[in-house]
mmCIF file of C-alpha atoms and ligand atoms in Angstrom:
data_model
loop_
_atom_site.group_PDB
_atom_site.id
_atom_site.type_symbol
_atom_site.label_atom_id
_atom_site.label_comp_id
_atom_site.label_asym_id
_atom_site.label_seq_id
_atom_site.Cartn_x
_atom_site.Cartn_y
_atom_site.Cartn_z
ATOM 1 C CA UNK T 748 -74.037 15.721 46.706
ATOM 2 C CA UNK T 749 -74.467 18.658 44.426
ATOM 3 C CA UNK T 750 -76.100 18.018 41.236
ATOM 4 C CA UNK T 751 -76.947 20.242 38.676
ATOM 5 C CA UNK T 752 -79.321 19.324 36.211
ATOM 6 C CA UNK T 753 -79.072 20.526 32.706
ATOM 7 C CA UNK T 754 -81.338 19.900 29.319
ATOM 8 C CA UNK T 755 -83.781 22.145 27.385
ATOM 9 C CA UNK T 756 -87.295 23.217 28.495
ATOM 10 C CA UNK T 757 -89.211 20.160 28.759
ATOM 11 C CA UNK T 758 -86.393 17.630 28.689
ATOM 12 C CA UNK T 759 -87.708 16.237 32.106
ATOM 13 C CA UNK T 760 -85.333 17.901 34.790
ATOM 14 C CA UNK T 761 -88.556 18.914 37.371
ATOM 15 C CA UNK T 762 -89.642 14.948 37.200
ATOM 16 C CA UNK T 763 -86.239 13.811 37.424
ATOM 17 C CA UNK T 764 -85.108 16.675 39.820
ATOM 18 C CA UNK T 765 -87.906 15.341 42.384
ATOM 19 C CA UNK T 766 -87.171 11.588 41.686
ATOM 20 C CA UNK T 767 -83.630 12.311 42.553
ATOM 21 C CA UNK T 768 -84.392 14.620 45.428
ATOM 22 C CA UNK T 769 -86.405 11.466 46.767
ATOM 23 C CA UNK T 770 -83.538 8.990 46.275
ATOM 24 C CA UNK T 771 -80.828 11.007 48.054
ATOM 25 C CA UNK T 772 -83.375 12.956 50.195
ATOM 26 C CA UNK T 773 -81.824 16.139 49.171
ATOM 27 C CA UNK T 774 -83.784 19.360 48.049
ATOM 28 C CA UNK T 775 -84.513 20.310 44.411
ATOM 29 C CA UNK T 776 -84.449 23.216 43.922
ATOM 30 C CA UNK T 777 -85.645 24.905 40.908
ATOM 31 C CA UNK T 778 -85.511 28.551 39.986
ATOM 32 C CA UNK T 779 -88.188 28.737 37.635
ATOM 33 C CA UNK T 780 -90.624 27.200 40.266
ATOM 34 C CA UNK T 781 -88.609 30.018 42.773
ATOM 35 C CA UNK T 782 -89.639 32.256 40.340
ATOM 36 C CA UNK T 783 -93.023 31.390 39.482
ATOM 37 C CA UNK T 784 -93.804 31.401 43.117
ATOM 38 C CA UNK T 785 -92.474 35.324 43.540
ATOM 39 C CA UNK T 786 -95.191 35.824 40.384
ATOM 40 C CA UNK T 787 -97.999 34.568 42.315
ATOM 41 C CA UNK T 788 -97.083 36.502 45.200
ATOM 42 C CA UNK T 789 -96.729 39.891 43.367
ATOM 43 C CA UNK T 790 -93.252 40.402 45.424
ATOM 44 C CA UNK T 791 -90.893 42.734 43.822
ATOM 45 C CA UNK T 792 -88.710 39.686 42.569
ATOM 46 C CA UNK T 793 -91.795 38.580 40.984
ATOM 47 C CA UNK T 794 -92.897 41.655 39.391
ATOM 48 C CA UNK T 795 -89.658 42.319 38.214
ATOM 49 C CA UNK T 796 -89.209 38.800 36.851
ATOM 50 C CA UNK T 797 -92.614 38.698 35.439
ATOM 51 C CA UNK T 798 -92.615 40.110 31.950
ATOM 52 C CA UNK T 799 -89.257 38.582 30.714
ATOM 53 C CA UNK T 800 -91.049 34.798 31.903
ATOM 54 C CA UNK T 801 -94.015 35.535 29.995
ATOM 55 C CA UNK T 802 -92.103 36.261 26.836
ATOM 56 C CA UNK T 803 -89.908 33.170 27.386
ATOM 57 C CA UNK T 804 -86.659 35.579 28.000
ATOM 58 C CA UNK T 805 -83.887 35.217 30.637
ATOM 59 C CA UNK T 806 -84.473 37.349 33.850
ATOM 60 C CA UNK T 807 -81.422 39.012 34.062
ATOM 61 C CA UNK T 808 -77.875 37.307 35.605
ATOM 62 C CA UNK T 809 -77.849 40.021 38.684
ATOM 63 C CA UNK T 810 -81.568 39.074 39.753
ATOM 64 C CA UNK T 811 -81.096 35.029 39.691
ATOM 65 C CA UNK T 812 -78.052 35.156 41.199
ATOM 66 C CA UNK T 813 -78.854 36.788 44.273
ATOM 67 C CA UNK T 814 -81.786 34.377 44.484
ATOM 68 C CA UNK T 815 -80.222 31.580 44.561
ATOM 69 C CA UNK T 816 -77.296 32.186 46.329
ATOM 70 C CA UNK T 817 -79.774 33.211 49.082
ATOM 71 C CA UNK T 818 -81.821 29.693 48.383
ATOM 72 C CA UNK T 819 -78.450 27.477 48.162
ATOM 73 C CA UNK T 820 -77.262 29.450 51.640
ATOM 74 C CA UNK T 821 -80.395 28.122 53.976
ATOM 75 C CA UNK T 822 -80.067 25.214 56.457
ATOM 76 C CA UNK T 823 -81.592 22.405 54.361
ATOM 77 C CA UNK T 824 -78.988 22.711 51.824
ATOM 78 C CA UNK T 825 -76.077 22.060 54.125
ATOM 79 C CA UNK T 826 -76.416 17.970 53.101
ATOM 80 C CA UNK T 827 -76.450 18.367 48.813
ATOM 81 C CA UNK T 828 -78.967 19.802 46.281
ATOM 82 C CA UNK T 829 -80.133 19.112 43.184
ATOM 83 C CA UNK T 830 -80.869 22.045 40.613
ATOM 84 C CA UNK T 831 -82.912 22.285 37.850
ATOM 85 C CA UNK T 832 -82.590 25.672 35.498
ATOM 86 C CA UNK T 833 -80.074 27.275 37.196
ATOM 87 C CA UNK T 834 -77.330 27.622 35.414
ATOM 88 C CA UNK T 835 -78.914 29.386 32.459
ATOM 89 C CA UNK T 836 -75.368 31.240 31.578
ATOM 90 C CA UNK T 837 -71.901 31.146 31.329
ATOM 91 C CA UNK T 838 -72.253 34.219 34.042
ATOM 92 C CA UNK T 839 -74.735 32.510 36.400
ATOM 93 C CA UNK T 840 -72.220 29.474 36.048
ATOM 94 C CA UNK T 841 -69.109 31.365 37.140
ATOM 95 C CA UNK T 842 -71.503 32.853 40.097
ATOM 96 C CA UNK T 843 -72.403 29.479 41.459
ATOM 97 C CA UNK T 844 -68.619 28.449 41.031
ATOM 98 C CA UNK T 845 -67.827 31.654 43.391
ATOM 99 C CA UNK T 846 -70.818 31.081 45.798
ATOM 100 C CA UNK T 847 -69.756 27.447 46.174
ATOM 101 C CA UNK T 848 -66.157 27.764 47.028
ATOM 102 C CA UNK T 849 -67.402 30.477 49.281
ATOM 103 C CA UNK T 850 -69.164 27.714 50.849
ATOM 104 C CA UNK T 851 -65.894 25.577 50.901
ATOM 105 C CA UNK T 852 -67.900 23.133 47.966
ATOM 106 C CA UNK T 853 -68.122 22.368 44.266
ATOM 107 C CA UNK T 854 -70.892 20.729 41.926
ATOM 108 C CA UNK T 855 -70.347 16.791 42.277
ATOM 109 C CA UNK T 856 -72.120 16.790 38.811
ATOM 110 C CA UNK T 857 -73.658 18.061 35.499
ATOM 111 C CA UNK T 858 -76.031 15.807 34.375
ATOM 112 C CA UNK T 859 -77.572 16.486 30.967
ATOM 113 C CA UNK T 860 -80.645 15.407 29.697
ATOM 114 C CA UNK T 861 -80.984 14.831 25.924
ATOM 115 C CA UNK T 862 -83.555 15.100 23.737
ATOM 116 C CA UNK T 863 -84.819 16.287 20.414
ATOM 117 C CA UNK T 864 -86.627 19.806 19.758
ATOM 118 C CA UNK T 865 -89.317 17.883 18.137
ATOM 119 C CA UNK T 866 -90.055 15.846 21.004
ATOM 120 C CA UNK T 867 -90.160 19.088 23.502
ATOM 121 C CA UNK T 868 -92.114 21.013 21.514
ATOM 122 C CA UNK T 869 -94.581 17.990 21.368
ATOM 123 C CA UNK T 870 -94.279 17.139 25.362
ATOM 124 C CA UNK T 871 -94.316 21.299 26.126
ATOM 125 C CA UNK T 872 -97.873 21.650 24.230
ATOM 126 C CA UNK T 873 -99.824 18.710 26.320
ATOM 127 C CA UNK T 874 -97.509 20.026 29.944
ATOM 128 C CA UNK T 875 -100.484 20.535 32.587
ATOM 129 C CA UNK T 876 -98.554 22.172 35.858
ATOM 130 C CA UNK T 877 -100.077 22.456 38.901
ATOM 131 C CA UNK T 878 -99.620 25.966 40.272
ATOM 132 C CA UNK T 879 -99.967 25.034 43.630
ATOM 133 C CA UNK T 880 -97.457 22.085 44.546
ATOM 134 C CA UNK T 881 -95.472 21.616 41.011
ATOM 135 C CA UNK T 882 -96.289 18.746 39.887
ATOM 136 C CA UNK T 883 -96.577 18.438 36.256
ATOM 137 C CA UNK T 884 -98.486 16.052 34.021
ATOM 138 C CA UNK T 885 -98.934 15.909 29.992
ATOM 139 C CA UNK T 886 -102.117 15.166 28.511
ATOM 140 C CA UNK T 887 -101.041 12.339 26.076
ATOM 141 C CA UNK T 888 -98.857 10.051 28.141
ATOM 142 C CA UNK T 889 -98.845 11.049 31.650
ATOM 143 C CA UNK T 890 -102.723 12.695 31.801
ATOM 144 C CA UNK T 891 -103.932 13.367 35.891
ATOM 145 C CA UNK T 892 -106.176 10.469 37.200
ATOM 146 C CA UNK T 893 -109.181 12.873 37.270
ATOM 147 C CA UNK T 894 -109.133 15.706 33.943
ATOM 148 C CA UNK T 895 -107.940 19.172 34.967
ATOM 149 C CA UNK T 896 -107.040 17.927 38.443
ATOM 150 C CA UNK T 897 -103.748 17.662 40.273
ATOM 151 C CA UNK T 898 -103.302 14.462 41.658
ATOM 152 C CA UNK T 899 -101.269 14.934 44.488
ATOM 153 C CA UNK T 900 -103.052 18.168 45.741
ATOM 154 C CA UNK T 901 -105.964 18.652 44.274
ATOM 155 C CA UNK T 902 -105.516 22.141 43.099
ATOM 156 C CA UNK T 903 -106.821 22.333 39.361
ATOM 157 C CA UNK T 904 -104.431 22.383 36.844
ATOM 158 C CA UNK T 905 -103.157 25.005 34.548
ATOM 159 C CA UNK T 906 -100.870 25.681 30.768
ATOM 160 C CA UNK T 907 -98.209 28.182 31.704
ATOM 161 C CA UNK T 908 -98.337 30.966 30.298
ATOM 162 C CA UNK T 909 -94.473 30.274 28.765
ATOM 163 C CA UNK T 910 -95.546 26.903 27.356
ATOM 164 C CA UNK T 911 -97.421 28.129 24.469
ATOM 165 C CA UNK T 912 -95.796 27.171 21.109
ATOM 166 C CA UNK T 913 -94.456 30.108 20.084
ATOM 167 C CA UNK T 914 -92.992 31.224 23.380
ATOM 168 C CA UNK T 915 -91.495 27.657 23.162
ATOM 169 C CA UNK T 916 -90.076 28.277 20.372
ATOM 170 C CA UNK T 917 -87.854 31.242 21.769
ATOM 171 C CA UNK T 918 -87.268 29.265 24.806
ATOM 172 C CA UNK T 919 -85.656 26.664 23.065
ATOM 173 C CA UNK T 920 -83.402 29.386 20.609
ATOM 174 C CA UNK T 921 -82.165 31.108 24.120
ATOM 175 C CA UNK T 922 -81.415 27.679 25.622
ATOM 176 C CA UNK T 923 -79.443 27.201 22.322
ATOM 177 C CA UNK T 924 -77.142 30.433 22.715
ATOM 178 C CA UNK T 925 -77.264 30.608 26.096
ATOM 179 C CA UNK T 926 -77.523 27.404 27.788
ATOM 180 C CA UNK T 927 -76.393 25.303 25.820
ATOM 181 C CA UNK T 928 -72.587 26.613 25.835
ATOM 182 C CA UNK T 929 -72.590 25.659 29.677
ATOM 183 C CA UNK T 930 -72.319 21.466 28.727
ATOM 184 C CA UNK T 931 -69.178 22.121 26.860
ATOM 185 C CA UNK T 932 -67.425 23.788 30.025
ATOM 186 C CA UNK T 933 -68.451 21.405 32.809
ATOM 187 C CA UNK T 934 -67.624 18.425 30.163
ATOM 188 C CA UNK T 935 -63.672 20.000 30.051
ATOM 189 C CA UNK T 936 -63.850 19.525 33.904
ATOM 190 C CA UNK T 937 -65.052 15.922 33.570
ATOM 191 C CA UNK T 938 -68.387 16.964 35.694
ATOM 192 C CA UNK T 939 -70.618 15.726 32.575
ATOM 193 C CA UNK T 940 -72.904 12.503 32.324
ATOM 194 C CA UNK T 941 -75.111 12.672 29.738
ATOM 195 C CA UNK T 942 -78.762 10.675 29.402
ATOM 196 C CA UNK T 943 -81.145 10.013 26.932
ATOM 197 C CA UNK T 944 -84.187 12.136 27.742
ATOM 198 C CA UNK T 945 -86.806 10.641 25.493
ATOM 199 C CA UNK T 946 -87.701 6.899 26.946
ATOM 200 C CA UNK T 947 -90.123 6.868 29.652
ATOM 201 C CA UNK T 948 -89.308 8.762 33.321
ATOM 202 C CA UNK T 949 -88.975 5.180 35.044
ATOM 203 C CA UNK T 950 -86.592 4.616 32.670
ATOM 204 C CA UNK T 951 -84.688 7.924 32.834
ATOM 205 C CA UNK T 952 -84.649 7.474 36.148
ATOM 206 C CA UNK T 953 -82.857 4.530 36.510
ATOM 207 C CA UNK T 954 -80.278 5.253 33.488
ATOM 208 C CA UNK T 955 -79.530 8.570 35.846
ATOM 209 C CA UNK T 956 -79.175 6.007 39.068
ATOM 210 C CA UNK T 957 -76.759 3.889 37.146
ATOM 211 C CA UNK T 958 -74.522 6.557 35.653
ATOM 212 C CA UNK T 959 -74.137 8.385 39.144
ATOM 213 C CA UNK T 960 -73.547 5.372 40.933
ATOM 214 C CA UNK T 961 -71.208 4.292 38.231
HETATM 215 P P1 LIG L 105 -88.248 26.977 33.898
HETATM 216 O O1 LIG L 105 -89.382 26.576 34.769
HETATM 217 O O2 LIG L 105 -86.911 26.502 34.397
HETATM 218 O O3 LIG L 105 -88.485 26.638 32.450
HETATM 219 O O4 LIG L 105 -88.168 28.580 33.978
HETATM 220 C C1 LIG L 105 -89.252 29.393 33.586
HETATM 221 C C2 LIG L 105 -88.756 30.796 33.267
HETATM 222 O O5 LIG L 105 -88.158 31.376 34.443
HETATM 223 C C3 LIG L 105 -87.648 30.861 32.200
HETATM 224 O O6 LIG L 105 -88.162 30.848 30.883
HETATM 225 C C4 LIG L 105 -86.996 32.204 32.562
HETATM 226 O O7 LIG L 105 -87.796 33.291 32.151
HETATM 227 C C5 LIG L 105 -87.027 32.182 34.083
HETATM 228 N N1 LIG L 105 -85.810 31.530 34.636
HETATM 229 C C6 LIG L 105 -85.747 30.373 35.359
HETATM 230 N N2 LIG L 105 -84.490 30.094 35.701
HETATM 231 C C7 LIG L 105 -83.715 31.094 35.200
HETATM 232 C C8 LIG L 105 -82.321 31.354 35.193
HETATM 233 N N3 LIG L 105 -81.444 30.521 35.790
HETATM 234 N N4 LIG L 105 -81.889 32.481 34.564
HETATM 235 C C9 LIG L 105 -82.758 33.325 33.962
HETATM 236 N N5 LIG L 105 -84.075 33.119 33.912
HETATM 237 C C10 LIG L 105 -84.572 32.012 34.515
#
């Protein structure tokens, strides 16, 4: 199965991503963690990437693209993925088309996570990440089981950088031009299921089992 998930920053589609990637025992794969992980490791991609993740901004088309077509093209893949911020254009959209039928296969589905701006802009200012395996908490309804600490690794948590309110707040205006003109053209190929993204993950979860099993 490929399955791309769609939604604005903070809708949920890293916690869902994993849940699903659990479920069907397919990879998530997500370009901003991709991304941050170039950062941390001062590549070229990362450097290059860098500044326009810091302000919030879209890396440019040219620069994703090429990363994940090389990410989609490795072994584990071969079975279905699942991916979370990639799309982020119309462009990137028509390059996965290409890179898929180049593969001889198409995206199964879009599924889109919906949820207020009010509610992300809340969830985005309590997001803890953990830099070292992903995993994200919030500190008012999903805090770590020790303060500061990743529960799963250890590793000590951190704020992005990106997930301070005002970045946010451009985040969500280039999700709105850019993103969010992507639903509209996988809906017209009858790719699109739709969620609420505001009830609790569990719940998410299983509203996302039932509509792709459907
Ligand atoms: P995310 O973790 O998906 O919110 O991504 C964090 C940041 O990485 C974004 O704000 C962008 O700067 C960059 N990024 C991730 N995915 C893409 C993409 N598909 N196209 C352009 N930039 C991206």
């Amino acid at each position: 199965m490929i399955l791309i998930l769609l939604g604005p920053p903070g809708a949920g589609k890293g916690t869902q991503g994993r849940f699903l990637a659990d479920e069907y025992g397919i990879p998530e794969i997500s370009s901003g963690d991709i991304l941050r992980a170039e950062v941390a490791g001062n590549t070229k991609l990362g450097r290059q990437a860098k500044s326009y993740m810091d302000k919030g901004e879209l890396v440019p088309d040219g620069i994703i693209v090429a990363m994940m077509a090389d990410r989609i093209s490795k072994e584990d893949c071969k079975p279905g993925f699942i991916l979370d911020g990639f799309p982020r254009t119309i462009d990137q959209a028509g390059a996965l088309a290409d890179m898929l039928k180049e593969l001889g296969r198409s995206v199964d589905f879009v599924l889109n996570i919906d949820i207020s701006e009010e509610r992300v802009i809340k969830r985005i200012s309590g997001r803890r990440s953990c830099p070292n395996c992903s995993s994200v908490y919030n500190v008012h309804c999903n805090p770590p089981k020790k303060d500061g600490i990743c529960d799963n690794c250890g590793n000590e948590l951190i704020q992005r950088i990106d997930d301070s309110e005002s970045t946010v707040l451009n985040r969500l205006k280039i999700y709105n031009k850019q993103t969010k003109p992507i639903i509209d053209c996988y809906d017209k190929r009858s790719l699109l299921r739709t969620v609420d993204g505001e009830p609790k993950p569990d719940v998410i979860l299983d509203d996302i089992l039932n509509l792709l099993n459907r």
